[in-house]
Structures are given as C-alpha cells and as structure tokens.
C-alpha cells in the first residue's frame, strides 16, 4: 500500500511540471553517446543514465522479487530507474516475502517531466513543493518532546532537516511511518532531487529509525550515493 506522502509529493510535482511544459519546448535530440565506461545503463526518454556500482550494494530492480517489492510503494506517475539493496539482502531474494528490510535506495523519475530540461531554480521549487505541507521539527524539538527516546508513532510525516548533499542536488530528511502488506514501521527517509544531464531525477534512501544517530548515517549515506551517481553520469 502506497504512502500518502508519495501521492502528495507527486501531485505537486505533476502540477508544477504541467504548468512549465506549457511554455517550454522539449529537447528532441536523443543522447546517443552512452558512457562507454559504465557496465549498467538505462534509457529513459532522450537520456541514457549510468547506474554505477555502489560498494556494498547491488542494483536489484531487474530481479522480479525486488521489482515487486519496489513497485508496491511506487506511484504510477513515476518510473523506477534503479533499486539498490545491500549485497547481503540480495542473496536472500528467494525468501524476500518473509523479510523486513531497510538500507536501500530507489532512483526514479516522473513521467510528467520526461525530456524536460530542468534548471536549478526549478529543482528548488520542486523540493519546496515536496516538503511544503510537512510538519517541521528539528532534532532538538523532538528531543524536548521526548519523541526520540520513546517508541515513535508518526501520524504525519515530519520534516527534520533540509540539506544539500551535492552542488546539483537538494535533500530533506523525514520521519514517517510506512504501512504495507508486509509491515508497519517508522522510517527515516532522505528525499532528494538531483540534476543529471539536465534532467530531474529523484533519489530516496530508507533506514529503519533506531536513534538520533540514524539521521547522521542517513545523511552521510545519501551524500556518498548521490556523489557517485552524479559523477558516473557526467
């Protein structure tokens, strides 16, 4: 079952992109020069994206078991480009339906922004739209409330922090509960917009919330992943 936050964010993105496409011409030139040093690529629209090797992780979206799990949380207006899981988890694909897991990355795009040349300013507008309706609380706020020391129950997504993981990226750290046919749990999530080959790409990184250190780990992991992804697609 998809999270309501996903619908909210995508709705705002679609509205934004539709309005901009009315006054913008699409780039019709197909990118033909694939990255010869990249072993794993995927075409979307007029761009070819490199899916780089990430130490300790495997790109798993082509595996039916992981595709099913990833698609269970995806909106129909999005297209998943990649789904990175830990090497250890990938080895357990045959029993995936019995496993609760975290520490994975989803790389995806919006169909409404296909072939659309995105600017830094527009990327910032999209991030603001994605986080604009969230309740904002700092880590200090959560400490004062005792939220971080008690069992969490997050009725609505909480925006904990905004950060800039890369020159061509914007990020937000969010606490939220995930409900699905598989489980219900509290997640710390980094939502990120990045510019890759003048296209808007989203990266989400998920960790089970354990304690305050989860936020630091989430931020560091996200920065490393995005730096590797952008460098591979230069």
Coordinates of C-alpha atoms in Angstrom, one line a residue:
X1 CA 0.0 0.0 0.0
X2 CA 1.5 3.3 -1.1
X3 CA 2.3 6.0 1.5
X4 CA 0.1 9.2 1.4
X5 CA 3.2 11.3 1.3
X6 CA 4.1 9.8 -2.0
X7 CA 0.8 10.8 -3.6
X8 CA 1.1 14.3 -2.1
X9 CA 4.6 14.9 -3.4
X10 CA 3.9 13.5 -6.9
X11 CA 0.7 15.5 -7.2
X12 CA 2.6 18.8 -6.5
X13 CA 5.3 17.8 -8.9
X14 CA 2.9 16.9 -11.7
X15 CA 1.1 20.3 -11.3
X16 CA 4.4 22.1 -11.4
X17 CA 5.7 20.3 -14.4
X18 CA 2.5 20.5 -16.4
X19 CA 2.4 24.3 -16.0
X20 CA 6.1 24.7 -17.0
X21 CA 5.7 22.4 -20.1
X22 CA 3.0 24.8 -21.5
X23 CA 5.7 27.4 -22.0
X24 CA 8.7 25.2 -22.6
X25 CA 9.9 23.4 -25.7
X26 CA 11.2 19.8 -25.3
X27 CA 14.7 18.9 -26.2
X28 CA 14.2 16.5 -29.1
X29 CA 17.8 15.4 -29.6
X30 CA 18.3 11.9 -28.4
X31 CA 21.5 11.3 -26.5
X32 CA 23.4 8.7 -28.5
X33 CA 26.8 8.7 -26.7
X34 CA 26.5 6.1 -24.0
X35 CA 29.0 6.1 -21.2
X36 CA 31.5 3.5 -22.5
X37 CA 32.9 3.0 -19.0
X38 CA 29.6 2.2 -17.5
X39 CA 28.6 -1.5 -17.3
X40 CA 25.0 -0.9 -16.4
X41 CA 22.9 1.7 -18.2
X42 CA 19.2 2.5 -18.6
X43 CA 17.5 4.6 -21.3
X44 CA 14.7 7.0 -20.3
X45 CA 13.3 9.5 -22.8
X46 CA 16.2 11.2 -24.6
X47 CA 18.8 10.3 -22.0
X48 CA 20.9 7.3 -21.1
X49 CA 21.7 7.1 -17.4
X50 CA 24.6 5.2 -15.9
X51 CA 23.7 3.0 -12.9
X52 CA 27.1 2.9 -11.2
X53 CA 28.4 0.2 -8.9
X54 CA 28.0 1.1 -5.3
X55 CA 30.2 -0.6 -2.8
X56 CA 28.3 -3.0 -0.6
X57 CA 25.1 -2.8 -2.7
X58 CA 23.6 -4.5 -5.8
X59 CA 21.2 -2.9 -8.3
X60 CA 18.3 -5.2 -8.0
X61 CA 15.4 -3.8 -10.0
X62 CA 15.7 -6.4 -12.7
X63 CA 15.2 -9.1 -10.2
X64 CA 11.4 -10.0 -10.1
X65 CA 11.3 -10.3 -6.3
X66 CA 12.8 -6.9 -5.7
X67 CA 10.9 -5.3 -8.5
X68 CA 7.6 -6.5 -7.0
X69 CA 8.6 -5.1 -3.6
X70 CA 9.8 -1.8 -5.1
X71 CA 6.7 -1.3 -7.2
X72 CA 4.4 -1.9 -4.2
X73 CA 5.4 1.6 -3.0
X74 CA 5.6 3.4 -6.3
X75 CA 3.2 5.8 -7.9
X76 CA 2.0 5.1 -11.4
X77 CA 3.2 8.5 -12.5
X78 CA 6.8 7.5 -11.7
X79 CA 9.3 5.3 -13.4
X80 CA 11.9 3.4 -11.3
X81 CA 15.3 3.5 -12.8
X82 CA 17.2 1.6 -10.1
X83 CA 16.7 -0.1 -6.8
X84 CA 19.9 -0.7 -4.8
X85 CA 19.9 -3.1 -1.9
X86 CA 22.7 -4.5 0.3
X87 CA 24.6 -7.4 -1.1
X88 CA 23.5 -9.5 1.9
X89 CA 19.9 -8.8 1.2
X90 CA 20.2 -9.5 -2.5
X91 CA 21.4 -13.0 -1.6
X92 CA 18.1 -13.6 0.1
X93 CA 15.9 -12.8 -2.9
X94 CA 14.2 -16.2 -2.7
X95 CA 12.8 -15.5 0.7
X96 CA 12.2 -11.8 0.3
X97 CA 8.5 -12.0 1.1
X98 CA 9.3 -13.2 4.6
X99 CA 11.9 -10.4 5.3
X100 CA 11.6 -6.9 6.7
X101 CA 14.5 -4.8 5.5
X102 CA 15.8 -1.3 5.2
X103 CA 19.0 0.4 3.9
X104 CA 18.0 0.6 0.3
X105 CA 18.0 3.3 -2.4
X106 CA 15.4 4.0 -5.0
X107 CA 16.2 6.1 -8.1
X108 CA 13.2 7.2 -10.1
X109 CA 11.8 9.9 -12.4
X110 CA 8.4 11.5 -13.0
X111 CA 6.7 10.7 -16.3
X112 CA 5.4 14.3 -16.4
X113 CA 9.0 15.6 -16.6
X114 CA 10.1 13.3 -19.3
X115 CA 12.5 15.0 -21.7
X116 CA 12.1 18.3 -19.8
X117 CA 15.3 20.4 -19.3
X118 CA 15.2 21.3 -15.6
X119 CA 17.0 24.2 -14.0
X120 CA 18.5 24.6 -10.6
X121 CA 15.7 27.1 -9.7
X122 CA 13.0 24.7 -10.8
X123 CA 14.6 21.9 -8.9
X124 CA 14.5 24.0 -5.8
X125 CA 10.8 24.7 -6.5
X126 CA 10.1 21.0 -6.7
X127 CA 11.8 20.3 -3.4
X128 CA 9.9 23.1 -1.7
X129 CA 6.6 21.7 -3.1
X130 CA 7.5 18.2 -1.9
X131 CA 8.2 19.4 1.7
X132 CA 5.9 22.4 1.9
X133 CA 3.0 20.6 3.6
X134 CA 5.0 18.8 6.2
X135 CA 5.3 19.5 9.9
X136 CA 8.8 20.8 10.6
X137 CA 10.6 19.9 13.7
X138 CA 14.3 20.0 14.5
X139 CA 16.1 17.2 16.3
X140 CA 16.2 19.5 19.4
X141 CA 12.4 19.9 19.1
X142 CA 12.0 16.1 19.0
X143 CA 14.3 15.7 22.0
X144 CA 12.3 18.2 24.1
X145 CA 9.1 16.3 23.3
X146 CA 10.7 13.0 24.2
X147 CA 9.9 11.7 20.8
X148 CA 13.4 10.4 20.1
X149 CA 13.6 8.5 23.4
X150 CA 10.2 6.9 23.3
X151 CA 8.6 4.5 20.9
X152 CA 7.8 6.6 17.8
X153 CA 4.4 6.9 16.4
X154 CA 4.4 9.3 13.5
X155 CA 0.9 10.1 12.3
X156 CA 2.1 12.6 9.7
X157 CA 5.5 12.9 8.0
X158 CA 7.9 15.2 10.0
X159 CA 10.5 17.2 8.2
X160 CA 13.6 17.0 10.4
X161 CA 16.2 18.8 8.2
X162 CA 16.9 20.1 4.8
X163 CA 20.5 19.8 3.4
X164 CA 22.5 20.0 0.2
X165 CA 24.1 16.6 -0.5
X166 CA 25.8 17.9 -3.7
X167 CA 26.0 21.0 -5.8
X168 CA 23.5 19.6 -8.2
X169 CA 21.2 18.1 -5.5
X170 CA 18.8 19.1 -2.7
X171 CA 17.8 16.8 0.1
X172 CA 15.4 16.5 3.0
X173 CA 15.3 14.1 6.0
X174 CA 11.9 13.0 7.0
X175 CA 10.5 10.7 9.7
X176 CA 7.4 8.8 8.7
X177 CA 5.5 5.6 9.2
X178 CA 5.3 3.1 6.4
X179 CA 2.3 0.9 6.1
X180 CA 2.2 -2.0 3.7
X181 CA 1.0 -5.6 3.3
X182 CA 4.4 -6.6 4.6
X183 CA 4.8 -4.4 7.7
X184 CA 4.3 -1.2 9.6
X185 CA 7.4 0.6 10.9
X186 CA 9.0 4.0 11.4
X187 CA 11.4 5.1 8.8
X188 CA 14.0 7.8 8.5
X189 CA 13.9 8.8 4.8
X190 CA 16.1 11.1 2.7
X191 CA 14.2 12.6 -0.2
X192 CA 16.4 14.1 -2.9
X193 CA 16.1 15.9 -6.1
X194 CA 19.2 15.8 -8.4
X195 CA 20.0 17.3 -11.8
X196 CA 21.6 14.7 -14.1
X197 CA 22.2 15.6 -17.7
X198 CA 19.7 18.5 -17.3
X199 CA 17.0 16.1 -16.2
X200 CA 15.3 15.9 -12.8
X201 CA 16.0 12.6 -11.1
X202 CA 14.8 11.6 -7.6
X203 CA 16.8 9.5 -5.1
X204 CA 15.2 8.2 -1.9
X205 CA 17.2 6.4 0.8
X206 CA 15.4 4.5 3.6
X207 CA 16.7 3.4 7.0
X208 CA 14.7 2.0 9.9
X209 CA 14.7 4.6 12.7
X210 CA 16.7 3.4 15.7
X211 CA 18.0 6.5 17.4
X212 CA 19.3 10.0 16.8
X213 CA 22.4 8.6 15.0
X214 CA 20.1 7.3 12.3
X215 CA 19.9 10.8 10.9
X216 CA 23.6 11.2 10.6
X217 CA 24.0 7.9 9.0
X218 CA 21.2 8.7 6.6
X219 CA 22.8 12.0 5.6
X220 CA 26.3 10.5 5.1
X221 CA 25.0 7.6 3.0
X222 CA 22.9 9.9 0.9
X223 CA 25.8 12.2 0.2
X224 CA 28.1 9.3 -0.8
X225 CA 25.4 7.7 -3.1
X226 CA 24.5 10.9 -4.9
X227 CA 28.1 12.0 -5.4
X228 CA 28.8 8.6 -7.0
X229 CA 25.7 8.7 -9.2
X230 CA 26.3 12.2 -10.5
X231 CA 29.9 11.6 -11.2
X232 CA 29.1 8.4 -13.2
X233 CA 26.7 10.5 -15.3
X234 CA 28.9 13.4 -16.2

